[in-house]
PDB file of C-alpha atoms in Angstrom:
ATOM      1  CA  UNK A   1       0.000   0.000   0.000  1.00 55.00           C
ATOM      2  CA  UNK A   2       2.849   2.402   0.785  1.00 56.00           C
ATOM      3  CA  UNK A   3       4.221   1.868  -2.746  1.00 62.00           C
ATOM      4  CA  UNK A   4       0.829   2.861  -4.113  1.00 64.00           C
ATOM      5  CA  UNK A   5       0.843   6.008  -1.965  1.00 63.00           C
ATOM      6  CA  UNK A   6       4.288   6.916  -3.264  1.00 68.00           C
ATOM      7  CA  UNK A   7       2.982   6.701  -6.841  1.00 78.00           C
ATOM      8  CA  UNK A   8       0.006   8.934  -6.051  1.00 81.00           C
ATOM      9  CA  UNK A   9       2.098  11.662  -4.420  1.00 81.00           C
ATOM     10  CA  UNK A  10       3.979  12.904  -7.530  1.00 86.00           C
ATOM     11  CA  UNK A  11       0.784  12.717  -9.611  1.00 87.00           C
ATOM     12  CA  UNK A  12      -1.083  15.008  -7.203  1.00 88.00           C
ATOM     13  CA  UNK A  13       1.901  17.333  -6.921  1.00 87.00           C
ATOM     14  CA  UNK A  14       2.275  17.644 -10.701  1.00 90.00           C
ATOM     15  CA  UNK A  15      -1.367  17.881 -11.783  1.00 92.00           C
ATOM     16  CA  UNK A  16      -2.901  19.651  -8.790  1.00 91.00           C
ATOM     17  CA  UNK A  17      -6.670  20.149  -9.056  1.00 93.00           C
ATOM     18  CA  UNK A  18      -6.969  17.920 -12.124  1.00 94.00           C
ATOM     19  CA  UNK A  19      -4.986  15.206 -10.353  1.00 92.00           C
ATOM     20  CA  UNK A  20      -7.342  15.311  -7.362  1.00 93.00           C
ATOM     21  CA  UNK A  21     -10.392  15.199  -9.645  1.00 95.00           C
ATOM     22  CA  UNK A  22      -9.040  12.350 -11.782  1.00 93.00           C
ATOM     23  CA  UNK A  23      -7.845  10.173  -8.895  1.00 90.00           C
ATOM     24  CA  UNK A  24     -11.118  10.729  -7.026  1.00 91.00           C
ATOM     25  CA  UNK A  25     -13.034   9.601 -10.107  1.00 93.00           C
ATOM     26  CA  UNK A  26     -10.823   6.514 -10.444  1.00 88.00           C
ATOM     27  CA  UNK A  27     -11.161   5.765  -6.727  1.00 83.00           C
ATOM     28  CA  UNK A  28     -14.934   5.694  -7.056  1.00 85.00           C
ATOM     29  CA  UNK A  29     -15.038   3.167  -9.883  1.00 84.00           C
ATOM     30  CA  UNK A  30     -12.129   0.995  -8.702  1.00 77.00           C
ATOM     31  CA  UNK A  31     -12.771  -0.182  -5.144  1.00 60.00           C
ATOM     32  CA  UNK A  32      -9.139  -0.996  -4.141  1.00 57.00           C
ATOM     33  CA  UNK A  33      -8.104   2.655  -4.616  1.00 60.00           C
ATOM     34  CA  UNK A  34      -8.862   4.304  -1.230  1.00 63.00           C
ATOM     35  CA  UNK A  35     -10.020   7.936  -1.269  1.00 66.00           C
ATOM     36  CA  UNK A  36      -8.258   8.576   2.042  1.00 75.00           C
ATOM     37  CA  UNK A  37      -4.870   8.357   0.326  1.00 81.00           C
ATOM     38  CA  UNK A  38      -5.802  10.732  -2.483  1.00 86.00           C
ATOM     39  CA  UNK A  39      -7.453  13.319  -0.241  1.00 89.00           C
ATOM     40  CA  UNK A  40      -4.829  13.282   2.505  1.00 87.00           C
ATOM     41  CA  UNK A  41      -2.051  13.549  -0.062  1.00 86.00           C
ATOM     42  CA  UNK A  42      -3.842  16.511  -1.635  1.00 90.00           C
ATOM     43  CA  UNK A  43      -4.261  18.184   1.752  1.00 90.00           C
ATOM     44  CA  UNK A  44      -0.568  17.824   2.508  1.00 88.00           C
ATOM     45  CA  UNK A  45       0.787  18.728  -0.937  1.00 89.00           C
ATOM     46  CA  UNK A  46      -1.581  21.441  -2.150  1.00 91.00           C
ATOM     47  CA  UNK A  47      -2.411  23.464   0.965  1.00 90.00           C
ATOM     48  CA  UNK A  48      -0.122  26.058   2.608  1.00 87.00           C
ATOM     49  CA  UNK A  49       1.672  24.487   5.553  1.00 82.00           C
ATOM     50  CA  UNK A  50       1.610  27.607   7.735  1.00 81.00           C
ATOM     51  CA  UNK A  51      -1.491  29.415   6.506  1.00 76.00           C
ATOM     52  CA  UNK A  52      -4.328  30.604   8.720  1.00 83.00           C
ATOM     53  CA  UNK A  53      -7.393  28.423   9.196  1.00 84.00           C
ATOM     54  CA  UNK A  54      -9.369  30.753   6.918  1.00 87.00           C
ATOM     55  CA  UNK A  55      -6.751  30.586   4.174  1.00 88.00           C
ATOM     56  CA  UNK A  56      -6.423  26.827   4.461  1.00 88.00           C
ATOM     57  CA  UNK A  57     -10.208  26.416   4.352  1.00 90.00           C
ATOM     58  CA  UNK A  58     -10.642  28.573   1.247  1.00 92.00           C
ATOM     59  CA  UNK A  59      -7.685  26.987  -0.550  1.00 91.00           C
ATOM     60  CA  UNK A  60      -8.874  23.567   0.552  1.00 91.00           C
ATOM     61  CA  UNK A  61     -12.319  24.119  -0.946  1.00 94.00           C
ATOM     62  CA  UNK A  62     -10.782  25.212  -4.246  1.00 94.00           C
ATOM     63  CA  UNK A  63      -7.866  22.787  -4.535  1.00 93.00           C
ATOM     64  CA  UNK A  64      -9.104  19.687  -2.723  1.00 94.00           C
ATOM     65  CA  UNK A  65     -12.743  19.564  -1.632  1.00 96.00           C
ATOM     66  CA  UNK A  66     -14.617  20.697  -4.759  1.00 96.00           C
ATOM     67  CA  UNK A  67     -12.538  18.793  -7.345  1.00 96.00           C
ATOM     68  CA  UNK A  68     -12.650  15.664  -5.186  1.00 95.00           C
ATOM     69  CA  UNK A  69     -16.418  15.947  -4.675  1.00 96.00           C
ATOM     70  CA  UNK A  70     -17.021  16.369  -8.409  1.00 97.00           C
ATOM     71  CA  UNK A  71     -14.737  13.434  -9.225  1.00 95.00           C
ATOM     72  CA  UNK A  72     -16.322  11.174  -6.617  1.00 94.00           C
ATOM     73  CA  UNK A  73     -19.826  12.134  -7.736  1.00 96.00           C
ATOM     74  CA  UNK A  74     -19.167  11.496 -11.427  1.00 96.00           C
ATOM     75  CA  UNK A  75     -17.597   8.145 -10.630  1.00 94.00           C
ATOM     76  CA  UNK A  76     -20.522   7.299  -8.359  1.00 95.00           C
ATOM     77  CA  UNK A  77     -23.007   8.098 -11.135  1.00 96.00           C
ATOM     78  CA  UNK A  78     -21.198   5.643 -13.414  1.00 96.00           C
ATOM     79  CA  UNK A  79     -21.251   2.813 -10.847  1.00 93.00           C
ATOM     80  CA  UNK A  80     -24.842   3.645  -9.878  1.00 94.00           C
ATOM     81  CA  UNK A  81     -25.960   3.607 -13.530  1.00 95.00           C
ATOM     82  CA  UNK A  82     -24.390   0.219 -14.222  1.00 93.00           C
ATOM     83  CA  UNK A  83     -26.010  -1.276 -11.121  1.00 87.00           C
ATOM     84  CA  UNK A  84     -29.299   0.482 -11.940  1.00 90.00           C
ATOM     85  CA  UNK A  85     -29.437  -1.122 -15.384  1.00 89.00           C
ATOM     86  CA  UNK A  86     -28.156  -4.535 -14.349  1.00 83.00           C
ATOM     87  CA  UNK A  87     -29.750  -4.875 -10.920  1.00 78.00           C
ATOM     88  CA  UNK A  88     -33.302  -5.765 -11.928  1.00 76.00           C
ATOM     89  CA  UNK A  89     -32.351  -8.429 -14.528  1.00 80.00           C
ATOM     90  CA  UNK A  90     -29.826  -9.917 -12.102  1.00 76.00           C
ATOM     91  CA  UNK A  91     -32.337 -10.167  -9.275  1.00 73.00           C
ATOM     92  CA  UNK A  92     -35.025 -11.575 -11.567  1.00 73.00           C
ATOM     93  CA  UNK A  93     -32.587 -14.187 -12.842  1.00 74.00           C
ATOM     94  CA  UNK A  94     -30.992 -15.289  -9.571  1.00 67.00           C
ATOM     95  CA  UNK A  95     -33.165 -13.852  -6.816  1.00 65.00           C
ATOM     96  CA  UNK A  96     -35.565 -16.794  -6.625  1.00 67.00           C
ATOM     97  CA  UNK A  97     -32.752 -19.023  -5.412  1.00 64.00           C
ATOM     98  CA  UNK A  98     -32.350 -16.770  -2.398  1.00 61.00           C
ATOM     99  CA  UNK A  99     -36.019 -16.077  -1.758  1.00 62.00           C
ATOM    100  CA  UNK A 100     -35.727 -12.599  -3.267  1.00 65.00           C
ATOM    101  CA  UNK A 101     -37.934 -11.107  -5.960  1.00 67.00           C
ATOM    102  CA  UNK A 102     -37.911  -7.733  -7.690  1.00 68.00           C
ATOM    103  CA  UNK A 103     -41.347  -6.941  -6.247  1.00 72.00           C
ATOM    104  CA  UNK A 104     -39.885  -7.364  -2.738  1.00 68.00           C
ATOM    105  CA  UNK A 105     -37.068  -4.979  -3.620  1.00 70.00           C
ATOM    106  CA  UNK A 106     -39.570  -2.410  -4.885  1.00 73.00           C
ATOM    107  CA  UNK A 107     -41.712  -2.688  -1.750  1.00 74.00           C
ATOM    108  CA  UNK A 108     -38.634  -2.319   0.463  1.00 64.00           C
ATOM    109  CA  UNK A 109     -37.414   0.700  -1.520  1.00 71.00           C
ATOM    110  CA  UNK A 110     -40.805   2.401  -1.389  1.00 73.00           C
ATOM    111  CA  UNK A 111     -41.003   1.832   2.350  1.00 71.00           C
ATOM    112  CA  UNK A 112     -37.581   3.240   3.237  1.00 67.00           C
ATOM    113  CA  UNK A 113     -37.862   6.287   0.950  1.00 70.00           C
ATOM    114  CA  UNK A 114     -41.034   7.588   2.596  1.00 73.00           C
ATOM    115  CA  UNK A 115     -39.143   9.306   5.405  1.00 67.00           C
ATOM    116  CA  UNK A 116     -35.775  11.026   5.767  1.00 73.00           C
ATOM    117  CA  UNK A 117     -33.909   8.124   7.349  1.00 78.00           C
ATOM    118  CA  UNK A 118     -32.697   6.825   3.995  1.00 82.00           C
ATOM    119  CA  UNK A 119     -31.317  10.235   3.047  1.00 88.00           C
ATOM    120  CA  UNK A 120     -29.429  10.539   6.314  1.00 90.00           C
ATOM    121  CA  UNK A 121     -28.026   7.037   5.874  1.00 88.00           C
ATOM    122  CA  UNK A 122     -26.785   7.631   2.317  1.00 89.00           C
ATOM    123  CA  UNK A 123     -25.289  10.992   3.340  1.00 93.00           C
ATOM    124  CA  UNK A 124     -23.545   9.470   6.364  1.00 91.00           C
ATOM    125  CA  UNK A 125     -22.132   6.567   4.356  1.00 89.00           C
ATOM    126  CA  UNK A 126     -20.774   9.048   1.821  1.00 91.00           C
ATOM    127  CA  UNK A 127     -19.291  11.337   4.435  1.00 90.00           C
ATOM    128  CA  UNK A 128     -17.763   8.649   6.676  1.00 86.00           C
ATOM    129  CA  UNK A 129     -14.162   8.228   5.459  1.00 81.00           C
ATOM    130  CA  UNK A 130     -13.724   4.467   5.936  1.00 77.00           C
ATOM    131  CA  UNK A 131     -16.869   3.324   4.082  1.00 79.00           C
ATOM    132  CA  UNK A 132     -16.017   2.161   0.509  1.00 78.00           C
ATOM    133  CA  UNK A 133     -17.747   4.535  -1.929  1.00 82.00           C
ATOM    134  CA  UNK A 134     -18.246   2.039  -4.731  1.00 83.00           C
ATOM    135  CA  UNK A 135     -20.151  -0.310  -2.416  1.00 83.00           C
ATOM    136  CA  UNK A 136     -22.660   2.439  -1.577  1.00 87.00           C
ATOM    137  CA  UNK A 137     -23.079   3.421  -5.238  1.00 90.00           C
ATOM    138  CA  UNK A 138     -23.636  -0.163  -6.357  1.00 86.00           C
ATOM    139  CA  UNK A 139     -26.166  -0.849  -3.599  1.00 84.00           C
ATOM    140  CA  UNK A 140     -28.154   2.309  -4.386  1.00 89.00           C
ATOM    141  CA  UNK A 141     -28.157   1.512  -8.087  1.00 89.00           C
ATOM    142  CA  UNK A 142     -29.116  -2.108  -7.515  1.00 85.00           C
ATOM    143  CA  UNK A 143     -32.316  -1.165  -5.660  1.00 83.00           C
ATOM    144  CA  UNK A 144     -32.910   1.844  -7.962  1.00 86.00           C
ATOM    145  CA  UNK A 145     -32.704   4.456  -5.245  1.00 90.00           C
ATOM    146  CA  UNK A 146     -34.097   7.791  -6.568  1.00 90.00           C
ATOM    147  CA  UNK A 147     -31.474   9.200  -8.939  1.00 92.00           C
ATOM    148  CA  UNK A 148     -31.842  12.867  -8.035  1.00 94.00           C
ATOM    149  CA  UNK A 149     -31.556  12.175  -4.305  1.00 92.00           C
ATOM    150  CA  UNK A 150     -28.581   9.881  -4.897  1.00 94.00           C
ATOM    151  CA  UNK A 151     -26.641  12.523  -6.848  1.00 96.00           C
ATOM    152  CA  UNK A 152     -27.349  15.331  -4.368  1.00 96.00           C
ATOM    153  CA  UNK A 153     -26.554  13.234  -1.290  1.00 95.00           C
ATOM    154  CA  UNK A 154     -23.443  11.809  -2.930  1.00 96.00           C
ATOM    155  CA  UNK A 155     -22.106  15.275  -3.724  1.00 97.00           C
ATOM    156  CA  UNK A 156     -22.865  16.681  -0.264  1.00 97.00           C
ATOM    157  CA  UNK A 157     -21.437  13.653   1.515  1.00 95.00           C
ATOM    158  CA  UNK A 158     -18.339  13.746  -0.690  1.00 95.00           C
ATOM    159  CA  UNK A 159     -17.814  17.398   0.238  1.00 96.00           C
ATOM    160  CA  UNK A 160     -17.736  16.460   3.914  1.00 95.00           C
ATOM    161  CA  UNK A 161     -15.471  13.452   3.329  1.00 93.00           C
ATOM    162  CA  UNK A 162     -13.019  15.489   1.262  1.00 94.00           C
ATOM    163  CA  UNK A 163     -13.005  18.308   3.814  1.00 94.00           C
ATOM    164  CA  UNK A 164     -12.268  15.931   6.692  1.00 91.00           C
ATOM    165  CA  UNK A 165      -9.553  13.939   4.936  1.00 90.00           C
ATOM    166  CA  UNK A 166      -7.947  16.967   3.302  1.00 91.00           C
ATOM    167  CA  UNK A 167      -7.760  18.769   6.644  1.00 91.00           C
ATOM    168  CA  UNK A 168      -6.236  15.702   8.312  1.00 88.00           C
ATOM    169  CA  UNK A 169      -3.620  15.490   5.561  1.00 87.00           C
ATOM    170  CA  UNK A 170      -2.772  19.166   6.025  1.00 90.00           C
ATOM    171  CA  UNK A 171      -2.686  19.041   9.844  1.00 85.00           C
ATOM    172  CA  UNK A 172      -0.482  15.948  10.230  1.00 84.00           C
ATOM    173  CA  UNK A 173       1.990  16.992   7.525  1.00 77.00           C
ATOM    174  CA  UNK A 174       4.445  14.373   6.328  1.00 75.00           C
ATOM    175  CA  UNK A 175       2.911  11.869   8.749  1.00 69.00           C
ATOM    176  CA  UNK A 176      -0.094  11.656   6.414  1.00 70.00           C
ATOM    177  CA  UNK A 177       1.455   8.531   4.884  1.00 69.00           C
ATOM    178  CA  UNK A 178       1.000   6.479   8.040  1.00 67.00           C
ATOM    179  CA  UNK A 179      -2.473   7.895   8.663  1.00 67.00           C
ATOM    180  CA  UNK A 180      -3.542   7.119   5.097  1.00 68.00           C
ATOM    181  CA  UNK A 181      -2.444   3.507   5.510  1.00 66.00           C
ATOM    182  CA  UNK A 182      -4.490   3.207   8.708  1.00 69.00           C
ATOM    183  CA  UNK A 183      -7.621   4.579   7.058  1.00 67.00           C
ATOM    184  CA  UNK A 184      -7.092   2.228   4.127  1.00 66.00           C
ATOM    185  CA  UNK A 185      -6.845  -0.771   6.458  1.00 62.00           C
ATOM    186  CA  UNK A 186     -10.020   0.266   8.283  1.00 59.00           C
ATOM    187  CA  UNK A 187     -11.784   0.682   4.945  1.00 61.00           C
ATOM    188  CA  UNK A 188     -10.690  -2.816   3.941  1.00 63.00           C
ATOM    189  CA  UNK A 189     -12.178  -4.191   7.163  1.00 61.00           C
ATOM    190  CA  UNK A 190     -15.465  -2.423   6.421  1.00 61.00           C
ATOM    191  CA  UNK A 191     -15.481  -3.855   2.885  1.00 59.00           C
ATOM    192  CA  UNK A 192     -14.818  -7.374   4.173  1.00 63.00           C
ATOM    193  CA  UNK A 193     -17.482  -6.955   6.840  1.00 64.00           C
ATOM    194  CA  UNK A 194     -20.007  -5.739   4.274  1.00 59.00           C
ATOM    195  CA  UNK A 195     -19.222  -8.690   2.019  1.00 58.00           C
ATOM    196  CA  UNK A 196     -19.638 -11.065   4.970  1.00 60.00           C
ATOM    197  CA  UNK A 197     -23.053  -9.593   5.781  1.00 56.00           C
ATOM    198  CA  UNK A 198     -24.145 -10.022   2.152  1.00 51.00           C
ATOM    199  CA  UNK A 199     -22.961 -13.642   2.097  1.00 50.00           C
ATOM    200  CA  UNK A 200     -24.776 -14.388   5.361  1.00 53.00           C
ATOM    201  CA  UNK A 201     -27.940 -12.707   4.065  1.00 50.00           C
ATOM    202  CA  UNK A 202     -27.807 -14.786   0.871  1.00 47.00           C
ATOM    203  CA  UNK A 203     -27.225 -17.978   2.851  1.00 50.00           C
ATOM    204  CA  UNK A 204     -30.137 -17.153   5.164  1.00 51.00           C
ATOM    205  CA  UNK A 205     -32.361 -16.433   2.167  1.00 48.00           C
ATOM    206  CA  UNK A 206     -31.472 -19.759   0.572  1.00 45.00           C
ATOM    207  CA  UNK A 207     -32.169 -21.599   3.822  1.00 48.00           C
ATOM    208  CA  UNK A 208     -35.565 -19.937   4.301  1.00 47.00           C
ATOM    209  CA  UNK A 209     -36.483 -20.511   0.668  1.00 50.00           C
ATOM    210  CA  UNK A 210     -35.674 -24.225   0.870  1.00 53.00           C
ATOM    211  CA  UNK A 211     -37.471 -24.562   4.192  1.00 53.00           C
ATOM    212  CA  UNK A 212     -40.647 -23.069   2.717  1.00 56.00           C
ATOM    213  CA  UNK A 213     -40.579 -25.537  -0.178  1.00 54.00           C
ATOM    214  CA  UNK A 214     -40.676 -28.502   2.173  1.00 56.00           C
TER     215      UNK A 214
END
């Protein structure tokens, strides 16, 4: 992972805003690329080391937060769109084996989108630094979460994530390398945990489905 960080550093230093935008876009569509590394590197390399909080905040919005949020959002739209198109056929083809039907997905989606809890959840998952972005985008696309809400919440959550990680990168200085590795490890644990939950849910669905057929 440290070798990967070393490769990102000169790219961000050379290309600045475009580098942050491009790497954020790539991070969104390729799960193994952690956004914490990109954003913390940008905070360390592109922000003035001894500037005032006001100066750092304004420069951070221009050089780190906004380009990262736009890159993450565009990448999220791509992942969301692919899952949106492929989710229904996939569930209709394989869902019966797990006791899942598209009508159940629609009923569940309609139920959770009646209040504001779903919006808060999507925003929090986007803003929380260790949650893999691509997993959230794919899940929202799979169940066909409302597109407009998804884009707005993704952008706002990405703003918060970029602000937090960029500020950490700026505040810890050269130590951002070790912090970035820690965040990446935590993100990997979250990804593994999410995959484990999905596997257990599928196994439980298969068990219930077979039990009902008896």
